[in-house]
């Protein structure tokens, strides 16, 4: 019975794309339909500025960009946590493999 993971191949993940620029974000927001889910999310958190006047449209876009930046920061922090947890799991897995090999060596 093979308890180790030596026979398993690890997949290599593709590199992540660069984050969008501010201009790309603004373009995306300006082209989004009014029924886009982000608008309903913003309404739920109390940022339901009407889109009728240029000033309110600018304010809405600003609030949307600000929320996007906040969410992006939260995602980056989560990514860092996940990378740390992954490293910890890899270390624990390697230690487990060494312990199993040691136990097998003692049994012989």
mmCIF file of C-alpha atoms in Angstrom:
data_model
loop_
_atom_site.group_PDB
_atom_site.id
_atom_site.type_symbol
_atom_site.label_atom_id
_atom_site.label_comp_id
_atom_site.label_asym_id
_atom_site.label_seq_id
_atom_site.Cartn_x
_atom_site.Cartn_y
_atom_site.Cartn_z
ATOM 1 C CA UNK A 1 0.000 0.000 0.000
ATOM 2 C CA UNK A 2 1.470 3.336 -1.049
ATOM 3 C CA UNK A 3 0.792 6.092 1.481
ATOM 4 C CA UNK A 4 3.045 8.678 -0.176
ATOM 5 C CA UNK A 5 2.194 10.986 -3.027
ATOM 6 C CA UNK A 6 5.253 10.139 -5.102
ATOM 7 C CA UNK A 7 3.163 8.664 -7.900
ATOM 8 C CA UNK A 8 0.981 11.736 -8.241
ATOM 9 C CA UNK A 9 1.952 14.536 -10.589
ATOM 10 C CA UNK A 10 1.428 18.102 -9.484
ATOM 11 C CA UNK A 11 -0.166 20.407 -11.988
ATOM 12 C CA UNK A 12 1.451 23.719 -12.781
ATOM 13 C CA UNK A 13 -0.954 26.633 -12.683
ATOM 14 C CA UNK A 14 -0.753 29.296 -15.399
ATOM 15 C CA UNK A 15 0.544 32.694 -14.352
ATOM 16 C CA UNK A 16 -2.031 35.241 -13.282
ATOM 17 C CA UNK A 17 -2.873 38.154 -15.593
ATOM 18 C CA UNK A 18 -1.944 41.693 -14.611
ATOM 19 C CA UNK A 19 -4.708 43.595 -12.779
ATOM 20 C CA UNK A 20 -6.695 46.020 -14.937
ATOM 21 C CA UNK A 21 -5.675 49.648 -15.192
ATOM 22 C CA UNK A 22 -7.885 52.443 -13.852
ATOM 23 C CA UNK A 23 -8.835 53.336 -17.434
ATOM 24 C CA UNK A 24 -9.881 49.743 -18.110
ATOM 25 C CA UNK A 25 -11.951 49.693 -14.923
ATOM 26 C CA UNK A 26 -13.664 52.966 -15.801
ATOM 27 C CA UNK A 27 -14.350 51.750 -19.334
ATOM 28 C CA UNK A 28 -15.801 48.520 -17.989
ATOM 29 C CA UNK A 29 -18.039 50.387 -15.539
ATOM 30 C CA UNK A 30 -19.236 52.852 -18.176
ATOM 31 C CA UNK A 31 -20.139 50.011 -20.549
ATOM 32 C CA UNK A 32 -21.899 47.924 -17.899
ATOM 33 C CA UNK A 33 -25.683 47.712 -18.263
ATOM 34 C CA UNK A 34 -27.787 49.169 -15.476
ATOM 35 C CA UNK A 35 -28.883 45.659 -14.428
ATOM 36 C CA UNK A 36 -25.268 44.543 -13.897
ATOM 37 C CA UNK A 37 -24.911 42.687 -10.553
ATOM 38 C CA UNK A 38 -22.361 45.208 -9.243
ATOM 39 C CA UNK A 39 -25.031 47.893 -9.212
ATOM 40 C CA UNK A 40 -27.362 45.747 -7.105
ATOM 41 C CA UNK A 41 -24.473 44.997 -4.721
ATOM 42 C CA UNK A 42 -23.724 48.717 -4.384
ATOM 43 C CA UNK A 43 -27.406 49.407 -3.674
ATOM 44 C CA UNK A 44 -27.379 46.800 -0.907
ATOM 45 C CA UNK A 45 -24.426 48.471 0.797
ATOM 46 C CA UNK A 46 -26.017 51.900 0.635
ATOM 47 C CA UNK A 47 -24.350 53.381 -2.428
ATOM 48 C CA UNK A 48 -27.452 53.794 -4.547
ATOM 49 C CA UNK A 49 -26.762 57.158 -6.170
ATOM 50 C CA UNK A 50 -29.050 57.858 -9.127
ATOM 51 C CA UNK A 51 -27.359 57.697 -12.536
ATOM 52 C CA UNK A 52 -29.358 60.569 -14.033
ATOM 53 C CA UNK A 53 -27.032 63.578 -13.720
ATOM 54 C CA UNK A 54 -23.353 63.838 -14.692
ATOM 55 C CA UNK A 55 -22.397 64.620 -11.075
ATOM 56 C CA UNK A 56 -24.253 61.629 -9.666
ATOM 57 C CA UNK A 57 -22.903 59.443 -12.483
ATOM 58 C CA UNK A 58 -19.362 60.511 -11.616
ATOM 59 C CA UNK A 59 -19.995 59.902 -7.934
ATOM 60 C CA UNK A 60 -21.438 56.482 -8.684
ATOM 61 C CA UNK A 61 -18.425 55.564 -10.799
ATOM 62 C CA UNK A 62 -16.109 56.815 -8.078
ATOM 63 C CA UNK A 63 -17.927 54.733 -5.442
ATOM 64 C CA UNK A 64 -17.857 51.703 -7.720
ATOM 65 C CA UNK A 65 -14.130 52.090 -8.331
ATOM 66 C CA UNK A 66 -13.489 52.570 -4.625
ATOM 67 C CA UNK A 67 -15.455 49.411 -3.812
ATOM 68 C CA UNK A 68 -13.627 47.533 -6.563
ATOM 69 C CA UNK A 69 -10.276 48.594 -5.090
ATOM 70 C CA UNK A 70 -11.402 47.485 -1.609
ATOM 71 C CA UNK A 71 -12.527 44.112 -2.920
ATOM 72 C CA UNK A 72 -9.320 43.754 -4.913
ATOM 73 C CA UNK A 73 -7.275 44.419 -1.770
ATOM 74 C CA UNK A 74 -9.299 41.829 0.135
ATOM 75 C CA UNK A 75 -8.657 39.315 -2.646
ATOM 76 C CA UNK A 76 -4.924 40.049 -2.587
ATOM 77 C CA UNK A 77 -4.847 39.536 1.186
ATOM 78 C CA UNK A 78 -6.770 36.280 0.802
ATOM 79 C CA UNK A 79 -4.310 35.188 -1.880
ATOM 80 C CA UNK A 80 -1.379 35.850 0.472
ATOM 81 C CA UNK A 81 -3.081 33.855 3.241
ATOM 82 C CA UNK A 82 -3.753 30.990 0.864
ATOM 83 C CA UNK A 83 -0.146 30.954 -0.329
ATOM 84 C CA UNK A 84 1.055 30.786 3.280
ATOM 85 C CA UNK A 85 -1.412 28.008 4.084
ATOM 86 C CA UNK A 86 -0.326 26.136 0.944
ATOM 87 C CA UNK A 87 3.323 26.359 2.001
ATOM 88 C CA UNK A 88 2.417 25.141 5.486
ATOM 89 C CA UNK A 89 0.482 22.211 4.017
ATOM 90 C CA UNK A 90 3.367 21.324 1.721
ATOM 91 C CA UNK A 91 5.771 21.376 4.668
ATOM 92 C CA UNK A 92 3.396 19.231 6.728
ATOM 93 C CA UNK A 93 3.008 16.806 3.816
ATOM 94 C CA UNK A 94 6.762 16.507 3.389
ATOM 95 C CA UNK A 95 7.173 15.905 7.127
ATOM 96 C CA UNK A 96 4.442 13.283 6.998
ATOM 97 C CA UNK A 97 6.205 11.508 4.123
ATOM 98 C CA UNK A 98 9.465 11.506 6.125
ATOM 99 C CA UNK A 99 7.657 10.155 9.198
ATOM 100 C CA UNK A 100 5.999 7.402 7.153
ATOM 101 C CA UNK A 101 9.357 6.453 5.613
ATOM 102 C CA UNK A 102 10.888 6.366 9.098
ATOM 103 C CA UNK A 103 8.095 4.138 10.421
ATOM 104 C CA UNK A 104 8.469 1.824 7.412
ATOM 105 C CA UNK A 105 12.233 1.703 8.001
ATOM 106 C CA UNK A 106 11.699 0.678 11.618
ATOM 107 C CA UNK A 107 9.215 -2.017 10.617
ATOM 108 C CA UNK A 108 11.748 -3.763 8.383
#
